[in-house]
Amino acid sequence: MATQVKTKAAKFDAAKYHGLDRDALIRIYRTMFLSRRLDDREIQLKRQNKIYFQISGAGHEAVLVAAGMALKPSYDWFYPYYRDRALCLALGVTPYEMMLEGVGAKDDPASGGRQMPSHWGHQKLNIVSQSSPTGTQFLQAVGAAEAAIYYQQFPKAFEQARKAPLGAAMNHQRDEVIYVSGGDGTTSEGEFFESLNTASNKRLPVLYLIEDNGYAISVPVEVQTAGGSISKLVANYPHLHIEEFDGTDPLASYAALTRSVAHCRARKGPALVHAHVTRPYSHSLSDDEKLYRCDSEREDDAQRDPLPKFGLFLVREGILEESEVEALESSVDREITEGTDRALAAELPSKDSIYQWVYSPDVDPTAKQFEAEPKPEGEPKTMVEMVSATLLDEMGRDERIVVFGEDVADCSRDDALPAVKGKGGVFKATAGLQRKYGSNRVFNSPLAEANIVGRAIGMATRGMKPVVEIQFFDYIWPAMMQIRDELASMRWRSGGTFKSPIVIRVAIGGYLTGGAIYHSQCGEVTFTHIPGLRVVMPSTALDTCGLLRTAMRCDDPVLFLEHKHLYRQPYNRSAYPGADFTIPFGKARVMREGTDVSIVTYGAVVHRAEVAAAELARDGISTEILDLRTLSPYDWDAVAATVRKTNRVIIAYEDSLSWGYGAEIAARVADELFDHLDAPVRRVAATDTFCAYQPKLEDEILPQTEDIVRAVRDLAAY
């Protein structure tokens, strides 16, 4: 701090400082200094191998403290990114809690030792668990904002959310704002633009803070962003309030943020705050900016460092004397030393804690409570009709449920709805739901799969129960980052303080005659590999009803796979089993009793196995068929029982043979049931190719009844 003493002004004029009083100005500097010194202490600890990662918020402190003062902790909702240390301090996260995160302590409120430092999360302050992928948080913030609007319209839904597991942490305010931040590089992600599109289109109260330090690791902003300015690039989004300013000036930042927050609180739409900040340290301790930034550029940045600038400003304005600044800084150092010493001595997580919070500890979808007898009523329904009927009942029971996706509404234009028959999904699975429950509960999304899943995660984190549709499994891949890195890990990575129990309905599979490469894909094994995600694939209308209802009453995220070929088949129809019919996950069903060979299967291959078994029976071969119904979890006890019974097993599935779902079951049977086998474990599956358009080729590629017959004969004769 340069020596420059000035007598304090006799009369303090808060108007000069955008209404901030002397104590507020001092608090700004103290929080900024605290943030910087915490970065410095973490760097020291990393070099001493006492913590294991460090990434700083240096240079961003001014705008972040201003954001913390313009917003309300435990009132507004926050989706920060890794540079937001100063924001979190301003909201109430303590240096001790941040150091707990650094050492990976058991009582770290962000993740209980599961995430890197600077991956913020704090249930009591409404700071939603942050992950490492850049840009995924934008869509979740949009979903959280949609929840804010929804609860205003449907107060019963909020009451139901409060009664659900983790409900005590749910809160909702009439004028709450959802804050979300990212660096200039993050605005290159498509999900940023997807989120901005929806936030502007629906006039949602989302405050975007873009902290532009000119670099995404080593890539400068003019390479990342067309024209070099994200605020100019998005200037024509409707209802979007934009502020661009010097983010190293806390007073200018506070003024801009106050105006932007007011815009959001008034429900005029989203706001984008473009703050030009600096990055005085390298991207992280794993990076060396001297490799790509010249000395003169780094020196220019140093002149804009917000910390010494604001400290000198307070002295010049007579708000603090130099001795008072030194005393303040000493108190900060003592606070950090105390917090660090406590954190280094804190208890670490136990080894067996790794299994906590992979799934809900409150609702077990495999439990007996989900066993129910059907109470048939009405004429038999096809599988697709059963989806619609089940959704209809559950939406009446639970006001938290919203249904959205591409084309799922009857008609997006409400004024045209009385004059049209209505779409209700490309397969008609959601037909009539919008007419029954209105456009606030059943609505169309943009044609953007990440948008669908990301928004649903944000809604579910706020206590809602979204049931979303991905129109074709073939196009689920844009949502993969949201599913794998965000949805499935939310509960585990937050140490059980946040959750996202959404249901993703997906039409899957081939046997369509003409579906070709992009309307016939399987690939369920990709998702069964993901911890935290339940994966379900029924083969009958009755099972569809019971399992879908369990999925909606479950407290975990569920991928619900509906085979397109089975949607309207007459052989799997069933009368509606009643509004409370559920089936536990992880409970297979013996479709056919047999004694010679077992077929473990699921989806559209179940019926092919049944046809094969009927043909084999004429030759005296007795085949047992086990329909898994749920793929994660799967019913190992039932698999083991059928193998012990027949001593021969085939795993039949529609996906490619190599590295397919059946490989896991085959390996486990060979590993754990070897002594019960009288023949090798066999697999019947698709060829290791794509699915072709020409029916003759499709028949060759996908497993057919004759393939199963041949495999059973070979195994029976072994």
PDB file of C-alpha atoms in Angstrom, residues 345-599:
ATOM      1  CA  ALA A 345      -6.760 -30.495  11.878  1.00  0.00           C
ATOM      2  CA  ALA A 346     -10.298 -31.300  10.704  1.00  0.00           C
ATOM      3  CA  GLU A 347     -11.618 -34.841  10.389  1.00  0.00           C
ATOM      4  CA  LEU A 348     -11.354 -36.380   6.938  1.00  0.00           C
ATOM      5  CA  PRO A 349     -14.138 -38.421   5.318  1.00  0.00           C
ATOM      6  CA  SER A 350     -14.170 -42.131   6.128  1.00  0.00           C
ATOM      7  CA  LYS A 351     -13.270 -44.544   3.347  1.00  0.00           C
ATOM      8  CA  ASP A 352     -16.718 -46.102   3.259  1.00  0.00           C
ATOM      9  CA  SER A 353     -18.328 -42.671   2.800  1.00  0.00           C
ATOM     10  CA  ILE A 354     -17.678 -42.995  -0.949  1.00  0.00           C
ATOM     11  CA  TYR A 355     -20.876 -45.051  -1.210  1.00  0.00           C
ATOM     12  CA  GLN A 356     -23.039 -42.433   0.488  1.00  0.00           C
ATOM     13  CA  TRP A 357     -25.373 -40.355  -1.684  1.00  0.00           C
ATOM     14  CA  VAL A 358     -24.822 -42.165  -4.949  1.00  0.00           C
ATOM     15  CA  TYR A 359     -28.571 -42.731  -4.724  1.00  0.00           C
ATOM     16  CA  SER A 360     -31.281 -41.366  -2.462  1.00  0.00           C
ATOM     17  CA  PRO A 361     -31.057 -42.502   1.166  1.00  0.00           C
ATOM     18  CA  ASP A 362     -34.738 -41.627   1.620  1.00  0.00           C
ATOM     19  CA  VAL A 363     -36.585 -43.418  -1.193  1.00  0.00           C
ATOM     20  CA  ASP A 364     -35.511 -46.884  -2.330  1.00  0.00           C
ATOM     21  CA  PRO A 365     -37.243 -47.727  -5.645  1.00  0.00           C
ATOM     22  CA  THR A 366     -36.262 -51.390  -5.229  1.00  0.00           C
ATOM     23  CA  ALA A 367     -38.162 -51.688  -1.938  1.00  0.00           C
ATOM     24  CA  LYS A 368     -41.302 -53.669  -1.194  1.00  0.00           C
ATOM     25  CA  GLN A 369     -43.311 -50.467  -0.850  1.00  0.00           C
ATOM     26  CA  PHE A 370     -43.329 -50.324  -4.666  1.00  0.00           C
ATOM     27  CA  GLU A 371     -44.784 -53.819  -4.992  1.00  0.00           C
ATOM     28  CA  ALA A 372     -48.456 -53.505  -5.926  1.00  0.00           C
ATOM     29  CA  GLU A 373     -51.101 -55.707  -7.500  1.00  0.00           C
ATOM     30  CA  PRO A 374     -52.798 -54.366 -10.630  1.00  0.00           C
ATOM     31  CA  LYS A 375     -56.463 -53.462 -10.457  1.00  0.00           C
ATOM     32  CA  PRO A 376     -57.437 -53.723 -14.138  1.00  0.00           C
ATOM     33  CA  GLU A 377     -59.939 -51.299 -15.555  1.00  0.00           C
ATOM     34  CA  GLY A 378     -61.155 -50.557 -19.081  1.00  0.00           C
ATOM     35  CA  GLU A 379     -60.089 -51.870 -22.459  1.00  0.00           C
ATOM     36  CA  PRO A 380     -56.525 -53.026 -23.123  1.00  0.00           C
ATOM     37  CA  LYS A 381     -54.071 -50.240 -23.835  1.00  0.00           C
ATOM     38  CA  THR A 382     -50.949 -50.239 -25.948  1.00  0.00           C
ATOM     39  CA  MET A 383     -47.630 -49.249 -24.428  1.00  0.00           C
ATOM     40  CA  VAL A 384     -47.809 -45.707 -25.795  1.00  0.00           C
ATOM     41  CA  GLU A 385     -51.372 -45.291 -24.501  1.00  0.00           C
ATOM     42  CA  MET A 386     -50.183 -46.529 -21.104  1.00  0.00           C
ATOM     43  CA  VAL A 387     -47.482 -43.842 -20.990  1.00  0.00           C
ATOM     44  CA  SER A 388     -50.121 -41.157 -21.538  1.00  0.00           C
ATOM     45  CA  ALA A 389     -52.548 -42.631 -18.992  1.00  0.00           C
ATOM     46  CA  THR A 390     -49.850 -42.945 -16.323  1.00  0.00           C
ATOM     47  CA  LEU A 391     -48.644 -39.381 -16.830  1.00  0.00           C
ATOM     48  CA  LEU A 392     -52.230 -38.167 -16.680  1.00  0.00           C
ATOM     49  CA  ASP A 393     -52.801 -39.776 -13.276  1.00  0.00           C
ATOM     50  CA  GLU A 394     -49.462 -38.801 -11.738  1.00  0.00           C
ATOM     51  CA  MET A 395     -49.779 -35.162 -12.817  1.00  0.00           C
ATOM     52  CA  GLY A 396     -53.099 -35.049 -10.981  1.00  0.00           C
ATOM     53  CA  ARG A 397     -51.479 -36.477  -7.879  1.00  0.00           C
ATOM     54  CA  ASP A 398     -48.302 -34.374  -7.871  1.00  0.00           C
ATOM     55  CA  GLU A 399     -48.423 -30.719  -8.905  1.00  0.00           C
ATOM     56  CA  ARG A 400     -44.623 -30.586  -9.008  1.00  0.00           C
ATOM     57  CA  ILE A 401     -44.647 -32.589 -12.247  1.00  0.00           C
ATOM     58  CA  VAL A 402     -44.149 -30.700 -15.483  1.00  0.00           C
ATOM     59  CA  VAL A 403     -43.804 -32.345 -18.879  1.00  0.00           C
ATOM     60  CA  PHE A 404     -41.766 -30.770 -21.651  1.00  0.00           C
ATOM     61  CA  GLY A 405     -39.607 -31.574 -24.647  1.00  0.00           C
ATOM     62  CA  GLU A 406     -39.770 -31.311 -28.426  1.00  0.00           C
ATOM     63  CA  ASP A 407     -43.351 -31.493 -29.783  1.00  0.00           C
ATOM     64  CA  VAL A 408     -44.820 -32.878 -26.533  1.00  0.00           C
ATOM     65  CA  ALA A 409     -47.554 -30.233 -26.241  1.00  0.00           C
ATOM     66  CA  ASP A 410     -50.838 -30.481 -28.084  1.00  0.00           C
ATOM     67  CA  CYS A 411     -50.331 -26.991 -29.509  1.00  0.00           C
ATOM     68  CA  SER A 412     -47.959 -24.240 -28.377  1.00  0.00           C
ATOM     69  CA  ARG A 413     -50.345 -21.470 -29.438  1.00  0.00           C
ATOM     70  CA  ASP A 414     -53.086 -21.517 -26.844  1.00  0.00           C
ATOM     71  CA  ASP A 415     -55.521 -19.581 -28.990  1.00  0.00           C
ATOM     72  CA  ALA A 416     -55.290 -22.264 -31.693  1.00  0.00           C
ATOM     73  CA  LEU A 417     -55.676 -25.192 -29.302  1.00  0.00           C
ATOM     74  CA  PRO A 418     -59.503 -25.415 -29.510  1.00  0.00           C
ATOM     75  CA  ALA A 419     -59.342 -25.537 -33.301  1.00  0.00           C
ATOM     76  CA  VAL A 420     -56.795 -28.324 -33.741  1.00  0.00           C
ATOM     77  CA  LYS A 421     -56.582 -32.013 -32.902  1.00  0.00           C
ATOM     78  CA  GLY A 422     -53.230 -31.550 -31.180  1.00  0.00           C
ATOM     79  CA  LYS A 423     -49.785 -33.105 -31.568  1.00  0.00           C
ATOM     80  CA  GLY A 424     -48.906 -34.598 -28.164  1.00  0.00           C
ATOM     81  CA  GLY A 425     -45.508 -35.933 -29.198  1.00  0.00           C
ATOM     82  CA  VAL A 426     -44.380 -37.599 -32.418  1.00  0.00           C
ATOM     83  CA  PHE A 427     -45.612 -40.917 -30.981  1.00  0.00           C
ATOM     84  CA  LYS A 428     -48.682 -39.367 -29.235  1.00  0.00           C
ATOM     85  CA  ALA A 429     -47.363 -40.408 -25.816  1.00  0.00           C
ATOM     86  CA  THR A 430     -48.262 -37.030 -24.291  1.00  0.00           C
ATOM     87  CA  ALA A 431     -51.473 -36.383 -26.227  1.00  0.00           C
ATOM     88  CA  GLY A 432     -54.139 -34.573 -24.228  1.00  0.00           C
ATOM     89  CA  LEU A 433     -51.942 -33.672 -21.275  1.00  0.00           C
ATOM     90  CA  GLN A 434     -51.754 -29.982 -22.175  1.00  0.00           C
ATOM     91  CA  ARG A 435     -55.531 -29.781 -22.589  1.00  0.00           C
ATOM     92  CA  LYS A 436     -55.954 -31.331 -19.149  1.00  0.00           C
ATOM     93  CA  TYR A 437     -53.270 -29.499 -17.172  1.00  0.00           C
ATOM     94  CA  GLY A 438     -52.560 -26.341 -19.147  1.00  0.00           C
ATOM     95  CA  SER A 439     -49.606 -24.818 -20.930  1.00  0.00           C
ATOM     96  CA  ASN A 440     -47.689 -24.026 -17.754  1.00  0.00           C
ATOM     97  CA  ARG A 441     -47.354 -27.721 -16.972  1.00  0.00           C
ATOM     98  CA  VAL A 442     -47.062 -29.223 -20.460  1.00  0.00           C
ATOM     99  CA  PHE A 443     -45.076 -27.264 -23.022  1.00  0.00           C
ATOM    100  CA  ASN A 444     -42.701 -27.498 -25.934  1.00  0.00           C
ATOM    101  CA  SER A 445     -38.983 -26.845 -25.676  1.00  0.00           C
ATOM    102  CA  PRO A 446     -36.578 -25.571 -28.306  1.00  0.00           C
ATOM    103  CA  LEU A 447     -35.023 -28.236 -30.481  1.00  0.00           C
ATOM    104  CA  ALA A 448     -32.062 -28.587 -28.144  1.00  0.00           C
ATOM    105  CA  GLU A 449     -31.519 -31.672 -26.001  1.00  0.00           C
ATOM    106  CA  ALA A 450     -29.054 -30.093 -23.562  1.00  0.00           C
ATOM    107  CA  ASN A 451     -31.589 -27.312 -23.047  1.00  0.00           C
ATOM    108  CA  ILE A 452     -34.245 -29.866 -22.088  1.00  0.00           C
ATOM    109  CA  VAL A 453     -32.140 -31.779 -19.582  1.00  0.00           C
ATOM    110  CA  GLY A 454     -30.226 -28.787 -18.178  1.00  0.00           C
ATOM    111  CA  ARG A 455     -33.404 -26.844 -17.434  1.00  0.00           C
ATOM    112  CA  ALA A 456     -34.960 -29.943 -15.871  1.00  0.00           C
ATOM    113  CA  ILE A 457     -31.963 -30.290 -13.539  1.00  0.00           C
ATOM    114  CA  GLY A 458     -32.406 -26.703 -12.362  1.00  0.00           C
ATOM    115  CA  MET A 459     -36.120 -27.235 -11.753  1.00  0.00           C
ATOM    116  CA  ALA A 460     -35.541 -30.477  -9.852  1.00  0.00           C
ATOM    117  CA  THR A 461     -32.854 -28.890  -7.688  1.00  0.00           C
ATOM    118  CA  ARG A 462     -35.569 -26.456  -6.612  1.00  0.00           C
ATOM    119  CA  GLY A 463     -37.929 -29.314  -5.703  1.00  0.00           C
ATOM    120  CA  MET A 464     -39.935 -29.719  -8.902  1.00  0.00           C
ATOM    121  CA  LYS A 465     -40.411 -33.070 -10.654  1.00  0.00           C
ATOM    122  CA  PRO A 466     -39.803 -32.643 -14.396  1.00  0.00           C
ATOM    123  CA  VAL A 467     -40.654 -35.506 -16.735  1.00  0.00           C
ATOM    124  CA  VAL A 468     -38.934 -34.601 -19.981  1.00  0.00           C
ATOM    125  CA  GLU A 469     -38.858 -36.264 -23.351  1.00  0.00           C
ATOM    126  CA  ILE A 470     -35.919 -36.759 -25.685  1.00  0.00           C
ATOM    127  CA  GLN A 471     -37.697 -37.458 -28.937  1.00  0.00           C
ATOM    128  CA  PHE A 472     -35.273 -40.091 -30.220  1.00  0.00           C
ATOM    129  CA  PHE A 473     -32.458 -41.847 -28.374  1.00  0.00           C
ATOM    130  CA  ASP A 474     -30.326 -41.206 -31.453  1.00  0.00           C
ATOM    131  CA  TYR A 475     -30.294 -37.491 -30.560  1.00  0.00           C
ATOM    132  CA  ILE A 476     -29.692 -37.703 -26.821  1.00  0.00           C
ATOM    133  CA  TRP A 477     -25.975 -37.050 -27.180  1.00  0.00           C
ATOM    134  CA  PRO A 478     -26.062 -33.206 -27.003  1.00  0.00           C
ATOM    135  CA  ALA A 479     -27.471 -33.728 -23.490  1.00  0.00           C
ATOM    136  CA  MET A 480     -24.734 -36.143 -22.460  1.00  0.00           C
ATOM    137  CA  MET A 481     -22.708 -33.553 -20.545  1.00  0.00           C
ATOM    138  CA  GLN A 482     -25.795 -32.572 -18.553  1.00  0.00           C
ATOM    139  CA  ILE A 483     -26.688 -36.216 -17.870  1.00  0.00           C
ATOM    140  CA  ARG A 484     -23.256 -37.619 -17.046  1.00  0.00           C
ATOM    141  CA  ASP A 485     -21.474 -34.687 -15.410  1.00  0.00           C
ATOM    142  CA  GLU A 486     -24.401 -32.842 -13.841  1.00  0.00           C
ATOM    143  CA  LEU A 487     -27.567 -34.850 -13.327  1.00  0.00           C
ATOM    144  CA  ALA A 488     -26.147 -38.159 -12.124  1.00  0.00           C
ATOM    145  CA  SER A 489     -23.490 -36.623  -9.876  1.00  0.00           C
ATOM    146  CA  MET A 490     -25.522 -33.847  -8.212  1.00  0.00           C
ATOM    147  CA  ARG A 491     -26.399 -35.675  -4.995  1.00  0.00           C
ATOM    148  CA  TRP A 492     -22.991 -37.373  -4.609  1.00  0.00           C
ATOM    149  CA  ARG A 493     -20.819 -34.372  -5.411  1.00  0.00           C
ATOM    150  CA  SER A 494     -22.777 -32.114  -3.057  1.00  0.00           C
ATOM    151  CA  GLY A 495     -22.481 -34.517  -0.144  1.00  0.00           C
ATOM    152  CA  GLY A 496     -26.223 -35.171  -0.174  1.00  0.00           C
ATOM    153  CA  THR A 497     -27.299 -31.521   0.073  1.00  0.00           C
ATOM    154  CA  PHE A 498     -28.722 -31.167  -3.459  1.00  0.00           C
ATOM    155  CA  LYS A 499     -30.538 -33.580  -5.770  1.00  0.00           C
ATOM    156  CA  SER A 500     -32.142 -33.670  -9.219  1.00  0.00           C
ATOM    157  CA  PRO A 501     -34.689 -36.503  -9.443  1.00  0.00           C
ATOM    158  CA  ILE A 502     -35.915 -35.959 -12.997  1.00  0.00           C
ATOM    159  CA  VAL A 503     -37.346 -38.548 -15.380  1.00  0.00           C
ATOM    160  CA  ILE A 504     -36.010 -38.553 -18.944  1.00  0.00           C
ATOM    161  CA  ARG A 505     -38.313 -40.445 -21.291  1.00  0.00           C
ATOM    162  CA  VAL A 506     -36.614 -41.588 -24.498  1.00  0.00           C
ATOM    163  CA  ALA A 507     -37.876 -43.499 -27.521  1.00  0.00           C
ATOM    164  CA  ILE A 508     -35.213 -46.074 -28.380  1.00  0.00           C
ATOM    165  CA  GLY A 509     -34.433 -48.984 -30.664  1.00  0.00           C
ATOM    166  CA  GLY A 510     -34.872 -50.424 -34.128  1.00  0.00           C
ATOM    167  CA  TYR A 511     -37.020 -53.066 -35.847  1.00  0.00           C
ATOM    168  CA  LEU A 512     -38.796 -50.168 -37.554  1.00  0.00           C
ATOM    169  CA  THR A 513     -38.340 -51.056 -41.239  1.00  0.00           C
ATOM    170  CA  GLY A 514     -36.700 -47.920 -42.551  1.00  0.00           C
ATOM    171  CA  GLY A 515     -35.432 -46.412 -39.310  1.00  0.00           C
ATOM    172  CA  ALA A 516     -31.834 -46.519 -40.548  1.00  0.00           C
ATOM    173  CA  ILE A 517     -28.829 -45.179 -38.666  1.00  0.00           C
ATOM    174  CA  TYR A 518     -30.425 -42.218 -36.934  1.00  0.00           C
ATOM    175  CA  HIS A 519     -33.771 -43.627 -35.819  1.00  0.00           C
ATOM    176  CA  SER A 520     -32.765 -47.126 -34.704  1.00  0.00           C
ATOM    177  CA  GLN A 521     -29.930 -46.684 -32.233  1.00  0.00           C
ATOM    178  CA  CYS A 522     -29.535 -48.482 -28.971  1.00  0.00           C
ATOM    179  CA  GLY A 523     -26.699 -47.673 -26.592  1.00  0.00           C
ATOM    180  CA  GLU A 524     -28.262 -48.159 -23.188  1.00  0.00           C
ATOM    181  CA  VAL A 525     -24.957 -49.523 -21.866  1.00  0.00           C
ATOM    182  CA  THR A 526     -23.519 -46.017 -22.111  1.00  0.00           C
ATOM    183  CA  PHE A 527     -25.977 -44.925 -19.439  1.00  0.00           C
ATOM    184  CA  THR A 528     -25.974 -48.005 -17.224  1.00  0.00           C
ATOM    185  CA  HIS A 529     -22.279 -47.243 -16.740  1.00  0.00           C
ATOM    186  CA  ILE A 530     -23.159 -43.977 -14.960  1.00  0.00           C
ATOM    187  CA  PRO A 531     -23.401 -44.135 -11.139  1.00  0.00           C
ATOM    188  CA  GLY A 532     -26.393 -42.296  -9.710  1.00  0.00           C
ATOM    189  CA  LEU A 533     -28.631 -42.845 -12.736  1.00  0.00           C
ATOM    190  CA  ARG A 534     -31.457 -45.411 -12.806  1.00  0.00           C
ATOM    191  CA  VAL A 535     -32.084 -46.989 -16.238  1.00  0.00           C
ATOM    192  CA  VAL A 536     -35.395 -48.677 -17.062  1.00  0.00           C
ATOM    193  CA  MET A 537     -36.557 -50.463 -20.238  1.00  0.00           C
ATOM    194  CA  PRO A 538     -39.966 -52.206 -20.109  1.00  0.00           C
ATOM    195  CA  SER A 539     -41.251 -54.606 -22.753  1.00  0.00           C
ATOM    196  CA  THR A 540     -45.000 -54.566 -21.994  1.00  0.00           C
ATOM    197  CA  ALA A 541     -47.688 -51.961 -21.459  1.00  0.00           C
ATOM    198  CA  LEU A 542     -48.338 -53.158 -17.907  1.00  0.00           C
ATOM    199  CA  ASP A 543     -44.679 -52.892 -16.961  1.00  0.00           C
ATOM    200  CA  THR A 544     -44.500 -49.479 -18.604  1.00  0.00           C
ATOM    201  CA  CYS A 545     -47.231 -48.199 -16.314  1.00  0.00           C
ATOM    202  CA  GLY A 546     -45.818 -49.641 -13.108  1.00  0.00           C
ATOM    203  CA  LEU A 547     -42.207 -48.718 -13.792  1.00  0.00           C
ATOM    204  CA  LEU A 548     -42.973 -45.214 -15.072  1.00  0.00           C
ATOM    205  CA  ARG A 549     -44.997 -44.475 -11.952  1.00  0.00           C
ATOM    206  CA  THR A 550     -42.135 -45.752  -9.780  1.00  0.00           C
ATOM    207  CA  ALA A 551     -39.768 -43.542 -11.763  1.00  0.00           C
ATOM    208  CA  MET A 552     -41.895 -40.479 -11.038  1.00  0.00           C
ATOM    209  CA  ARG A 553     -42.167 -41.344  -7.339  1.00  0.00           C
ATOM    210  CA  CYS A 554     -38.476 -42.186  -7.106  1.00  0.00           C
ATOM    211  CA  ASP A 555     -36.036 -39.663  -5.622  1.00  0.00           C
ATOM    212  CA  ASP A 556     -33.247 -40.408  -8.114  1.00  0.00           C
ATOM    213  CA  PRO A 557     -32.816 -39.401 -11.755  1.00  0.00           C
ATOM    214  CA  VAL A 558     -34.263 -42.020 -14.099  1.00  0.00           C
ATOM    215  CA  LEU A 559     -33.609 -42.679 -17.784  1.00  0.00           C
ATOM    216  CA  PHE A 560     -36.832 -44.324 -18.976  1.00  0.00           C
ATOM    217  CA  LEU A 561     -36.291 -46.099 -22.291  1.00  0.00           C
ATOM    218  CA  GLU A 562     -39.425 -46.794 -24.342  1.00  0.00           C
ATOM    219  CA  HIS A 563     -38.892 -49.073 -27.328  1.00  0.00           C
ATOM    220  CA  LYS A 564     -40.489 -47.547 -30.408  1.00  0.00           C
ATOM    221  CA  HIS A 565     -41.237 -50.924 -31.979  1.00  0.00           C
ATOM    222  CA  LEU A 566     -43.241 -51.912 -28.893  1.00  0.00           C
ATOM    223  CA  TYR A 567     -45.354 -48.760 -28.665  1.00  0.00           C
ATOM    224  CA  ARG A 568     -48.378 -50.136 -30.553  1.00  0.00           C
ATOM    225  CA  GLN A 569     -47.898 -53.905 -30.638  1.00  0.00           C
ATOM    226  CA  PRO A 570     -51.066 -55.871 -29.850  1.00  0.00           C
ATOM    227  CA  TYR A 571     -49.230 -58.677 -28.007  1.00  0.00           C
ATOM    228  CA  ASN A 572     -47.996 -56.502 -25.113  1.00  0.00           C
ATOM    229  CA  ARG A 573     -51.233 -54.612 -24.378  1.00  0.00           C
ATOM    230  CA  SER A 574     -52.863 -54.519 -20.952  1.00  0.00           C
ATOM    231  CA  ALA A 575     -55.835 -53.040 -19.155  1.00  0.00           C
ATOM    232  CA  TYR A 576     -54.966 -49.997 -17.071  1.00  0.00           C
ATOM    233  CA  PRO A 577     -53.833 -51.329 -13.651  1.00  0.00           C
ATOM    234  CA  GLY A 578     -55.002 -48.376 -11.545  1.00  0.00           C
ATOM    235  CA  ALA A 579     -53.586 -45.067 -10.331  1.00  0.00           C
ATOM    236  CA  ASP A 580     -51.396 -46.575  -7.615  1.00  0.00           C
ATOM    237  CA  PHE A 581     -49.850 -49.472  -9.504  1.00  0.00           C
ATOM    238  CA  THR A 582     -46.061 -49.509  -9.160  1.00  0.00           C
ATOM    239  CA  ILE A 583     -43.306 -52.035  -9.851  1.00  0.00           C
ATOM    240  CA  PRO A 584     -40.021 -52.025  -7.936  1.00  0.00           C
ATOM    241  CA  PHE A 585     -36.826 -51.375  -9.831  1.00  0.00           C
ATOM    242  CA  GLY A 586     -34.365 -54.249  -9.986  1.00  0.00           C
ATOM    243  CA  LYS A 587     -37.079 -56.936 -10.104  1.00  0.00           C
ATOM    244  CA  ALA A 588     -36.986 -59.081 -13.250  1.00  0.00           C
ATOM    245  CA  ARG A 589     -39.997 -61.046 -14.454  1.00  0.00           C
ATOM    246  CA  VAL A 590     -39.959 -64.676 -15.601  1.00  0.00           C
ATOM    247  CA  MET A 591     -41.847 -64.445 -18.892  1.00  0.00           C
ATOM    248  CA  ARG A 592     -41.714 -68.195 -19.506  1.00  0.00           C
ATOM    249  CA  GLU A 593     -40.718 -71.091 -17.281  1.00  0.00           C
ATOM    250  CA  GLY A 594     -38.204 -73.585 -18.652  1.00  0.00           C
ATOM    251  CA  THR A 595     -35.641 -76.181 -17.625  1.00  0.00           C
ATOM    252  CA  ASP A 596     -33.024 -76.560 -20.388  1.00  0.00           C
ATOM    253  CA  VAL A 597     -31.694 -73.124 -21.345  1.00  0.00           C
ATOM    254  CA  SER A 598     -32.191 -69.626 -19.887  1.00  0.00           C
ATOM    255  CA  ILE A 599     -32.486 -66.461 -21.971  1.00  0.00           C
TER     256      ILE A 599
END
